[in-house]
Short mmCIF file of C-alpha atoms in Angstrom, two decimals:
data_model
loop_
_atom_site.label_atom_id
_atom_site.label_comp_id
_atom_site.label_asym_id
_atom_site.label_seq_id
_atom_site.Cartn_x
_atom_site.Cartn_y
_atom_site.Cartn_z
CA MET A 109 -11.38 119.63 27.66
CA ARG A 110 -14.01 117.95 29.79
CA LYS A 111 -17.07 120.03 30.53
CA GLU A 112 -18.27 118.60 33.84
CA LYS A 113 -19.76 121.95 34.77
CA ILE A 114 -20.74 122.70 38.35
CA ARG A 115 -24.16 124.33 38.73
CA LEU A 116 -25.60 127.17 40.81
CA ASP A 117 -29.31 126.97 41.70
CA TYR A 118 -30.48 130.16 43.42
CA ASN A 119 -34.26 129.65 43.23
CA ASN A 120 -34.43 129.49 47.01
CA MET A 121 -32.91 132.96 47.36
CA LEU A 122 -35.96 134.53 45.72
CA SER A 123 -39.13 135.85 47.30
CA SER A 124 -41.15 133.63 45.01
CA ARG A 125 -39.81 130.66 46.98
CA VAL A 126 -39.14 131.91 50.52
CA GLY A 127 -41.50 134.84 50.88
CA ASP A 128 -40.77 138.44 51.77
CA LYS A 129 -37.42 137.57 53.40
CA GLY A 130 -36.15 136.53 49.98
CA ILE A 131 -34.89 138.80 47.21
CA THR A 132 -37.69 140.44 45.24
CA PRO A 133 -37.65 141.45 41.55
CA GLU A 134 -37.80 145.06 42.69
CA GLU A 135 -34.66 144.60 44.79
CA PHE A 136 -32.80 143.08 41.85
CA ALA A 137 -33.82 146.09 39.79
CA ALA A 138 -32.75 148.52 42.50
CA PHE A 139 -29.28 146.96 42.73
CA ASP A 140 -28.81 146.41 38.99
CA ALA A 141 -26.73 149.51 38.26
CA GLU A 142 -24.48 148.88 41.27
CA LEU A 143 -23.95 145.22 40.37
CA THR A 144 -23.24 146.06 36.73
CA ALA A 145 -20.77 148.81 37.60
CA ALA A 146 -18.85 146.48 39.93
CA ALA A 147 -18.66 143.83 37.20
CA LEU A 148 -17.19 146.39 34.79
CA ARG A 149 -14.64 147.49 37.39
CA MET A 150 -13.67 143.85 37.87
CA GLU A 151 -12.85 143.67 34.16
CA GLU A 152 -10.73 146.81 34.38
CA LYS A 153 -8.79 145.41 37.36
CA LYS A 154 -8.56 141.84 36.13
CA ALA A 155 -4.95 142.14 34.93
CA ASN A 156 -3.90 143.09 38.47
CA MET A 157 -5.66 140.12 40.08
CA GLY A 158 -2.92 137.53 39.88
CA PHE A 159 -5.14 134.59 40.79
CA ARG A 160 -7.21 135.09 37.62
CA SER A 161 -4.31 134.01 35.39
CA LEU A 162 -2.89 131.31 37.66
CA PRO A 163 -4.58 128.31 36.01
CA THR A 164 -2.75 128.80 32.71
CA ARG A 165 0.22 131.10 33.15
CA ALA A 166 3.07 128.89 34.36
CA PRO A 167 3.02 125.38 32.82
CA GLU A 168 6.77 125.04 33.41
CA VAL A 169 6.20 125.45 37.16
CA THR A 170 3.54 122.74 37.05
CA GLU A 171 6.00 120.38 35.34
CA ASP A 172 8.61 121.16 38.01
CA ILE A 173 6.08 120.41 40.73
CA ILE A 174 5.19 117.07 39.16
CA ALA A 175 8.85 116.09 38.75
CA THR A 176 9.67 117.08 42.33
CA ALA A 177 6.65 115.15 43.60
CA LYS A 178 7.85 112.01 41.82
CA ALA A 179 11.28 112.35 43.44
CA ILE A 180 9.66 112.76 46.87
CA GLN A 181 7.45 109.73 46.26
CA ALA A 182 10.54 107.66 45.45
CA ASP A 183 12.53 108.68 48.53
CA PHE A 184 10.00 109.25 51.34
CA ASP A 185 6.94 107.63 52.88
CA THR A 186 5.61 110.77 54.62
CA PHE A 187 5.15 114.38 53.49
CA VAL A 188 4.48 117.10 56.08
CA VAL A 189 3.28 120.61 55.26
CA LEU A 190 4.38 123.26 57.76
CA GLY A 191 2.25 126.36 57.27
CA ILE A 192 -0.70 128.32 58.56
CA GLY A 193 -3.71 130.08 57.05
CA GLY A 194 -3.85 129.72 53.27
CA SER A 195 -0.59 127.78 53.30
CA ALA A 196 -2.36 125.00 55.17
CA LEU A 197 -6.10 125.26 54.52
CA GLY A 198 -5.72 125.03 50.75
CA PRO A 199 -3.55 121.89 50.78
CA LEU A 200 -5.80 120.32 53.43
CA CYS A 201 -8.94 121.13 51.44
CA VAL A 202 -7.62 119.58 48.22
CA GLN A 203 -6.04 116.53 49.86
CA THR A 204 -9.18 115.58 51.79
CA ALA A 205 -11.48 116.32 48.85
CA LEU A 206 -9.71 114.19 46.28
CA ASN A 207 -8.07 111.33 48.12
CA HIS A 208 -9.46 108.43 50.14
CA LEU A 209 -11.09 109.73 53.31
CA ARG A 210 -8.80 107.42 55.33
CA TYR A 211 -5.81 108.05 53.06
CA ASN A 212 -3.08 108.01 55.71
CA GLU A 213 -4.45 104.87 57.36
CA LEU A 214 -4.64 102.73 54.22
CA LYS A 215 -2.42 99.68 54.57
CA GLU A 216 -3.16 98.40 51.08
CA GLY A 217 -3.85 100.50 48.03
CA ARG A 218 -1.78 103.52 49.09
CA LYS A 219 1.72 103.40 47.66
CA LEU A 220 2.33 107.15 47.99
CA PRO A 221 3.49 109.15 51.02
CA ARG A 222 1.19 109.90 53.92
CA ILE A 223 0.23 113.58 54.06
CA TYR A 224 0.09 115.70 57.22
CA VAL A 225 -0.82 119.39 57.21
CA GLU A 226 0.37 121.04 60.41
CA ASP A 227 -1.37 124.40 60.78
CA ASN A 228 -1.05 125.16 64.48
CA VAL A 229 1.58 125.44 67.20
CA ASP A 230 -0.18 123.64 70.03
CA PRO A 231 2.78 121.84 71.66
CA GLU A 232 0.80 118.62 72.13
CA ARG A 233 0.12 118.56 68.40
CA MET A 234 3.80 118.86 67.51
CA LEU A 235 4.75 116.17 70.03
CA ALA A 236 2.07 113.87 68.61
CA LEU A 237 3.32 114.45 65.08
CA MET A 238 6.90 113.62 65.98
CA ASP A 239 5.69 110.43 67.68
CA VAL A 240 4.35 109.05 64.38
CA LEU A 241 7.18 110.12 62.06
CA ASP A 242 10.26 108.25 60.97
CA LEU A 243 12.38 111.31 60.22
CA SER A 244 14.65 109.37 57.89
CA LYS A 245 11.64 108.76 55.62
CA THR A 246 9.91 112.14 56.01
CA CYS A 247 9.99 115.17 53.71
CA PHE A 248 8.85 118.53 55.07
CA ASN A 249 7.47 121.43 53.03
CA VAL A 250 7.94 124.77 54.81
CA ILE A 251 5.66 127.47 53.39
CA SER A 252 6.05 131.14 54.27
CA LYS A 253 6.36 134.02 51.84
CA SER A 254 8.13 136.30 54.31
CA GLY A 255 10.07 133.67 56.20
CA THR A 256 9.10 135.48 59.41
CA THR A 257 5.73 133.84 60.15
CA SER A 258 6.10 133.00 63.84
CA GLU A 259 4.03 129.82 63.75
CA THR A 260 5.59 128.31 60.64
CA MET A 261 9.15 129.30 61.49
CA SER A 262 8.83 127.92 65.03
CA GLN A 263 7.60 124.62 63.58
CA PHE A 264 10.52 124.59 61.16
CA MET A 265 13.02 125.33 63.90
CA VAL A 266 11.75 122.33 65.88
CA VAL A 267 11.92 120.11 62.79
CA ALA A 268 15.37 121.36 61.76
CA ASP A 269 16.73 120.67 65.23
CA ALA A 270 15.28 117.15 65.17
CA LEU A 271 16.77 116.48 61.73
CA LYS A 272 20.19 117.71 62.84
CA LYS A 273 20.14 115.57 65.97
CA ALA A 274 19.21 112.56 63.84
CA GLY A 275 22.14 113.25 61.55
CA LEU A 276 19.87 113.90 58.57
CA ASP A 277 20.39 116.36 55.72
CA ILE A 278 18.09 119.39 56.03
CA GLY A 279 18.69 120.14 52.37
CA LYS A 280 17.32 116.77 51.30
CA HIS A 281 14.47 116.49 53.81
CA VAL A 282 12.99 119.98 53.43
CA VAL A 283 11.39 121.70 50.45
CA ILE A 284 10.99 125.45 50.86
CA THR A 285 8.15 127.50 49.33
CA THR A 286 8.72 131.22 49.74
CA ASP A 287 9.39 134.57 48.08
CA LYS A 288 11.44 134.72 44.89
CA VAL A 289 14.17 137.11 46.02
CA LYS A 290 14.05 137.81 49.75
CA GLY A 291 13.38 136.38 53.19
CA ASN A 292 14.84 134.10 55.82
CA LEU A 293 13.83 130.90 54.08
CA LEU A 294 15.84 131.82 51.00
CA LYS A 295 18.89 132.35 53.20
CA ILE A 296 18.39 128.90 54.70
CA ALA A 297 17.87 127.35 51.27
CA ARG A 298 21.15 128.81 50.02
CA GLU A 299 23.01 127.44 53.03
CA TYR A 300 21.54 123.92 53.00
CA GLY A 301 20.78 123.48 49.29
CA ASN A 302 17.04 122.97 49.62
CA LYS A 303 14.74 122.60 46.65
CA THR A 304 12.67 125.81 46.49
CA PHE A 305 9.41 126.92 44.94
CA VAL A 306 8.25 130.50 44.51
CA ILE A 307 5.06 132.09 45.79
CA PRO A 308 4.23 134.68 43.10
CA ASP A 309 4.42 138.32 44.18
CA ASP A 310 0.84 139.00 43.09
CA ILE A 311 -0.73 136.14 45.05
CA GLY A 312 -1.75 136.34 48.71
CA GLY A 313 -1.84 133.31 50.99
CA ARG A 314 -5.56 132.53 50.85
CA PHE A 315 -5.50 132.90 47.04
CA SER A 316 -2.47 130.62 46.64
CA GLU A 317 -3.81 127.05 46.44
CA LEU A 318 -3.17 126.86 42.69
CA THR A 319 0.48 127.85 43.15
CA PRO A 320 3.24 125.54 44.51
CA VAL A 321 1.78 126.32 47.95
CA GLY A 322 -1.00 123.83 47.30
CA LEU A 323 -0.02 121.94 44.20
CA LEU A 324 3.12 120.26 45.56
CA ALA A 325 1.35 118.43 48.39
CA ALA A 326 -1.43 117.47 46.00
CA ALA A 327 1.01 116.06 43.45
CA VAL A 328 2.89 114.12 46.13
CA ALA A 329 -0.42 112.50 47.12
CA GLY A 330 -1.08 111.45 43.52
CA ILE A 331 -3.63 114.12 42.68
CA ASP A 332 -3.78 115.20 39.04
CA VAL A 333 -2.76 118.84 39.44
CA LYS A 334 -3.09 119.52 35.72
CA ALA A 335 -6.77 118.55 35.86
CA LEU A 336 -7.21 120.77 38.92
CA LEU A 337 -5.77 123.70 36.96
CA GLU A 338 -7.89 122.79 33.93
CA GLY A 339 -11.00 122.98 36.09
CA ALA A 340 -9.99 126.40 37.41
CA ALA A 341 -9.25 127.58 33.86
CA TYR A 342 -12.68 126.36 32.75
CA MET A 343 -14.37 128.35 35.52
CA GLU A 344 -12.27 131.37 34.58
CA GLU A 345 -13.60 130.98 31.03
CA LEU A 346 -17.18 130.67 32.29
CA CYS A 347 -16.76 133.83 34.37
CA SER A 348 -15.10 135.95 31.70
CA GLY A 349 -18.21 137.99 30.87
CA THR A 350 -19.21 141.28 32.50
CA ASP A 351 -22.94 140.54 32.71
CA TYR A 352 -23.48 139.53 36.31
CA LYS A 353 -26.71 137.77 35.38
CA THR A 354 -24.86 135.13 33.31
CA ASN A 355 -21.56 135.05 35.22
CA MET A 356 -21.81 132.39 37.93
CA ALA A 357 -19.30 133.98 40.31
CA TYR A 358 -20.79 137.45 39.93
CA MET A 359 -24.36 136.22 40.32
CA ASP A 360 -23.49 134.29 43.46
CA GLY A 361 -21.68 137.36 44.78
CA ALA A 362 -24.64 139.56 43.85
CA LEU A 363 -27.00 137.28 45.77
CA GLN A 364 -24.73 137.35 48.81
CA TYR A 365 -24.44 141.14 48.60
CA ILE A 366 -28.16 141.87 48.27
CA ALA A 367 -28.86 139.45 51.12
CA TYR A 368 -26.16 141.17 53.17
CA LYS A 369 -27.73 144.56 52.55
CA LYS A 370 -31.05 143.04 53.70
CA GLY A 371 -29.45 142.06 57.03
CA ALA A 372 -27.95 138.63 56.31
CA ASN A 373 -24.66 139.10 58.14
CA VAL A 374 -23.82 135.38 58.29
CA SER A 375 -22.79 133.17 55.37
CA VAL A 376 -23.12 129.45 56.07
CA MET A 377 -21.22 127.00 53.87
CA MET A 378 -22.73 123.50 54.15
CA PRO A 379 -21.39 120.74 51.90
CA TYR A 380 -23.24 117.43 51.78
CA ALA A 381 -20.08 115.41 51.23
CA ASP A 382 -17.43 114.59 53.81
CA SER A 383 -14.86 115.03 51.07
CA LEU A 384 -15.72 118.75 51.01
CA LYS A 385 -15.72 119.29 54.77
CA TYR A 386 -12.44 121.20 54.66
CA PHE A 387 -13.55 123.17 51.63
CA ALA A 388 -15.83 124.95 54.10
CA ASP A 389 -12.79 125.73 56.28
CA TRP A 390 -10.93 127.09 53.25
CA TYR A 391 -13.96 129.22 52.35
CA ALA A 392 -14.26 130.56 55.89
CA GLN A 393 -10.73 132.00 55.77
CA LEU A 394 -11.17 133.34 52.24
CA TRP A 395 -14.44 135.12 53.03
CA ALA A 396 -13.54 136.44 56.48
CA GLU A 397 -9.98 137.58 55.87
CA SER A 398 -10.74 139.12 52.49
CA LEU A 399 -13.92 141.00 53.31
CA GLY A 400 -13.85 141.95 56.98
CA ARG A 401 -12.87 145.64 56.81
CA ASN A 402 -13.44 148.91 58.65
CA ASN A 403 -13.38 151.03 55.50
CA GLY A 404 -16.23 149.72 53.39
CA TYR A 405 -18.00 151.86 50.80
CA GLY A 406 -15.10 154.31 50.98
CA LYS A 407 -16.02 155.28 54.54
CA GLY A 408 -15.05 154.24 58.04
CA ILE A 409 -17.83 151.65 58.15
CA ASN A 410 -17.24 148.09 59.31
CA VAL A 411 -18.28 145.61 56.64
CA GLY A 412 -18.17 141.87 56.05
CA GLN A 413 -20.25 138.72 56.46
CA THR A 414 -19.31 136.20 59.11
CA PRO A 415 -18.64 132.80 57.49
CA VAL A 416 -19.83 129.69 59.31
CA LYS A 417 -18.83 126.18 58.32
CA ALA A 418 -21.28 123.30 58.58
CA LEU A 419 -21.47 119.74 57.28
CA GLY A 420 -24.50 117.93 55.98
CA VAL A 421 -25.97 115.77 57.34
CA THR A 422 -24.01 115.99 60.59
CA ASP A 423 -25.01 119.55 61.39
CA GLN A 424 -28.68 118.94 60.78
CA HIS A 425 -28.43 117.60 64.33
CA SER A 426 -26.63 120.62 65.75
CA GLN A 427 -27.01 123.83 63.72
CA ILE A 428 -30.13 123.57 61.53
CA GLN A 429 -32.45 124.34 64.46
CA LEU A 430 -30.88 127.80 64.61
CA TYR A 431 -31.02 128.30 60.84
CA VAL A 432 -34.70 127.34 60.59
CA GLU A 433 -36.05 129.15 63.67
CA GLY A 434 -33.36 131.66 64.68
CA PRO A 435 -32.77 135.21 63.39
CA TYR A 436 -33.19 136.02 59.69
CA ASP A 437 -29.51 136.93 59.43
CA LYS A 438 -28.10 134.07 57.37
CA VAL A 439 -27.59 132.86 53.83
CA ILE A 440 -27.04 129.10 53.60
CA THR A 441 -25.00 127.79 50.67
CA VAL A 442 -25.44 124.05 50.25
CA ILE A 443 -22.94 122.09 48.17
CA GLY A 444 -24.30 118.88 46.72
CA VAL A 445 -22.93 116.05 44.59
CA ASP A 446 -24.70 114.26 41.74
CA ASP A 447 -22.66 111.07 41.93
CA TYR A 448 -20.66 109.91 44.93
CA ARG A 449 -17.49 108.00 44.08
CA GLY A 450 -18.86 104.96 45.89
CA ASP A 451 -22.06 103.94 47.63
CA VAL A 452 -23.35 101.52 50.25
CA VAL A 453 -26.66 99.66 50.10
CA ILE A 454 -28.52 99.67 53.41
CA PRO A 455 -29.30 96.00 54.23
CA ASN A 456 -32.49 94.76 55.83
CA SER A 457 -30.67 93.76 58.99
CA PHE A 458 -33.67 94.05 61.35
CA PRO A 459 -36.85 93.18 59.42
CA GLU A 460 -38.78 92.88 62.66
CA ILE A 461 -38.35 96.59 63.50
CA ASP A 462 -40.98 98.52 61.54
CA ASP A 463 -39.53 101.95 62.35
CA ILE A 464 -36.35 101.37 60.35
CA VAL A 465 -37.27 98.78 57.74
CA PHE A 466 -38.18 101.55 55.28
CA LEU A 467 -34.46 102.32 54.94
CA ALA A 468 -33.59 98.86 53.65
CA GLY A 469 -32.70 98.63 49.97
CA HIS A 470 -31.85 102.29 49.67
CA THR A 471 -28.26 103.55 49.68
CA LEU A 472 -26.36 105.93 51.94
CA GLY A 473 -25.92 108.19 48.92
CA GLU A 474 -29.69 108.31 48.45
CA LEU A 475 -30.14 109.07 52.13
CA THR A 476 -27.61 111.90 52.04
CA LYS A 477 -29.17 113.52 48.98
CA THR A 478 -32.68 113.08 50.37
CA GLU A 479 -31.67 114.77 53.62
CA GLN A 480 -30.07 117.59 51.63
CA PHE A 481 -33.35 118.13 49.76
CA ALA A 482 -35.32 117.91 53.01
CA THR A 483 -33.08 120.53 54.66
CA CYS A 484 -33.58 122.98 51.81
CA TYR A 485 -37.33 122.31 51.93
CA ALA A 486 -37.41 123.04 55.65
CA LEU A 487 -35.45 126.25 55.12
CA ASN A 488 -37.86 127.31 52.37
CA ARG A 489 -40.89 126.68 54.55
CA ALA A 490 -39.32 128.85 57.24
CA GLY A 491 -38.60 131.67 54.76
CA ARG A 492 -34.80 131.30 54.94
CA MET A 493 -32.62 132.17 51.96
CA ASN A 494 -30.54 129.28 50.64
CA LYS A 495 -28.87 128.25 47.39
CA THR A 496 -27.22 125.11 46.10
CA ILE A 497 -24.03 124.52 44.17
CA THR A 498 -23.84 121.03 42.69
CA LEU A 499 -20.77 119.13 41.52
CA PRO A 500 -21.38 116.31 39.01
CA GLU A 501 -18.73 114.40 41.00
CA VAL A 502 -15.95 115.44 43.34
CA ASN A 503 -12.84 115.21 41.18
CA GLU A 504 -9.88 117.38 40.23
CA PHE A 505 -11.71 119.14 37.42
CA THR A 506 -14.83 120.03 39.42
CA LEU A 507 -12.87 121.02 42.53
CA GLY A 508 -10.72 123.34 40.42
CA GLN A 509 -13.92 125.00 39.24
CA LEU A 510 -15.23 125.35 42.77
CA LEU A 511 -12.02 126.94 44.06
CA GLN A 512 -11.83 129.46 41.23
CA LEU A 513 -15.53 130.26 41.53
CA PHE A 514 -15.17 131.43 45.10
CA LEU A 515 -11.91 133.28 44.48
CA ILE A 516 -13.62 135.36 41.79
CA GLU A 517 -16.78 135.78 43.86
CA THR A 518 -14.80 137.03 46.83
CA ALA A 519 -13.09 139.69 44.72
CA TYR A 520 -16.46 140.76 43.28
CA PHE A 521 -18.11 141.00 46.70
CA GLY A 522 -15.17 143.11 47.83
CA GLU A 523 -15.65 145.39 44.83
CA LEU A 524 -19.31 145.81 45.74
CA CYS A 525 -18.38 146.72 49.30
CA GLY A 526 -15.64 149.10 48.20
CA VAL A 527 -12.86 147.21 49.99
CA TYR A 528 -9.48 145.86 48.92
CA PRO A 529 -9.80 142.10 49.54
CA PHE A 530 -6.19 141.05 48.97
CA ASP A 531 -4.49 142.08 52.22
CA GLN A 532 -5.27 141.48 55.91
CA PRO A 533 -4.51 144.57 58.00
CA GLY A 534 -6.56 143.29 60.92
CA VAL A 535 -4.26 140.27 61.22
CA GLU A 536 -1.10 142.34 61.50
CA GLU A 537 -1.86 143.77 64.96
CA GLY A 538 -1.81 140.31 66.53
CA LYS A 539 1.38 139.41 64.66
CA ASN A 540 3.11 142.59 65.79
CA ALA A 541 2.03 142.05 69.39
CA THR A 542 3.50 138.54 69.32
CA TYR A 543 6.78 139.83 67.90
CA ALA A 544 6.93 142.48 70.61
CA LEU A 545 6.24 140.10 73.49
CA PHE A 546 8.94 137.72 72.25
CA GLY A 547 11.46 140.53 72.04
CA ARG A 548 11.94 140.73 68.28
CA LYS A 549 14.20 143.61 67.30
CA GLY A 550 12.37 146.64 65.98
CA TYR A 551 9.25 146.07 68.06
CA GLU A 552 10.38 147.76 71.28
CA ALA A 553 7.82 150.57 70.98
CA LYS A 554 4.99 148.07 70.54
CA ARG A 555 6.16 146.18 73.63
CA ALA A 556 6.22 149.39 75.66
CA GLU A 557 2.71 150.21 74.44
CA MET A 558 1.47 146.80 75.51
CA GLU A 559 3.14 146.98 78.89
CA ALA A 560 1.41 150.34 79.48
CA ALA A 561 -2.03 148.91 78.68
CA PRO A 562 -4.49 148.52 81.59
CA LYS A 563 -4.08 145.27 83.50
CA ALA A 564 -6.95 142.90 84.18
CA ASP A 565 -9.07 143.91 87.16
CA ALA A 566 -9.25 141.06 89.67
CA ALA A 567 -12.83 142.05 90.47
CA TYR A 568 -13.89 140.67 87.12
CA ILE A 569 -12.03 137.37 87.32
CA LEU A 570 -14.02 134.51 88.86
#
């Protein structure tokens, strides 16, 4: 197995680097018993955390995914994911991280299907999608564990109607990823003969990228899903110990937790690689939906850090001003890359202009990494906590590590806060309200409750 290990550098979280706003040795000592106890509880609960065993537990499913992907590649030129939340952000993260940044637009060099991930129900978006599809050459992957997700099922209903009107076989053009034994999508699959994949019972949506939810789209786009799983398995191996000081996921979680207890309520994820831009989106859902709770520490206390996504160097020109001179309420996690998969030499195009000639002869990769270093330096000078995770290169093996790292870290942070990070009760109220307003059976009481709610006062509408 390759050992292209990702690295965590947390020097800039410490008071020795950023001053009294950083974490002191005394604070580490004060939290030691709490951090150790949470790590031991994680070990006790590990068997019930389905995502921990995902990288190695179902090789036959991986082979089925690869075989299905090859069949799709042979028959179709476009693959569309219909999903929302973890069913979309995971596939989008992996696709954009590992494939050409203009993958769909390549006219030469791309022999595999275009990939679209449709994660919203804006009508203009659906109309735009249908404008660029040849339905006869398009395969859709509908992903919903319950088969009742309003957004995904409405998308599917539009697509199914279009396929029927075009005289195309829904069974051939749609792959269904859903629950093993129940739900509306299974009923549809039985009627139309669709190929189906199972979302394991012990895996929630935002933890599901390494299931068929994410792996099928990746395999269709030519990504080595076995290497992705190998990377996740390697990180699982690295994080198997109960000593938080030597366990990368636990240490990163411990840093986040101590910072949070010191008042850092915002967690900024800032990759310095466009390929990892949507990793920050994936992280934002994982962190927010898993940890935002009103019952932390076993009490009715609202807990959770607010995740913010940023992109280096782009957001040095939009957000860094706030991070350097705004409130001391943030932890910035920078993601860097040792070796970019390609580079561009900056030519000496304007030798007569002294203010830019210094750039000539350097590369864009050098410039990106230099700006990353400069950002961390500026944060240090301002006394702002920051840490860096570095990938030797962005590839399947290192991305698998990165995904598994944050899955484990999220569970550990939840353990520290005393919350259950694998459901999303706060999301359900909005879902139920939507069902009620659309007249779904069984939600009559909720509709009546909503209709009885106070109406907007015109005095406060401008």
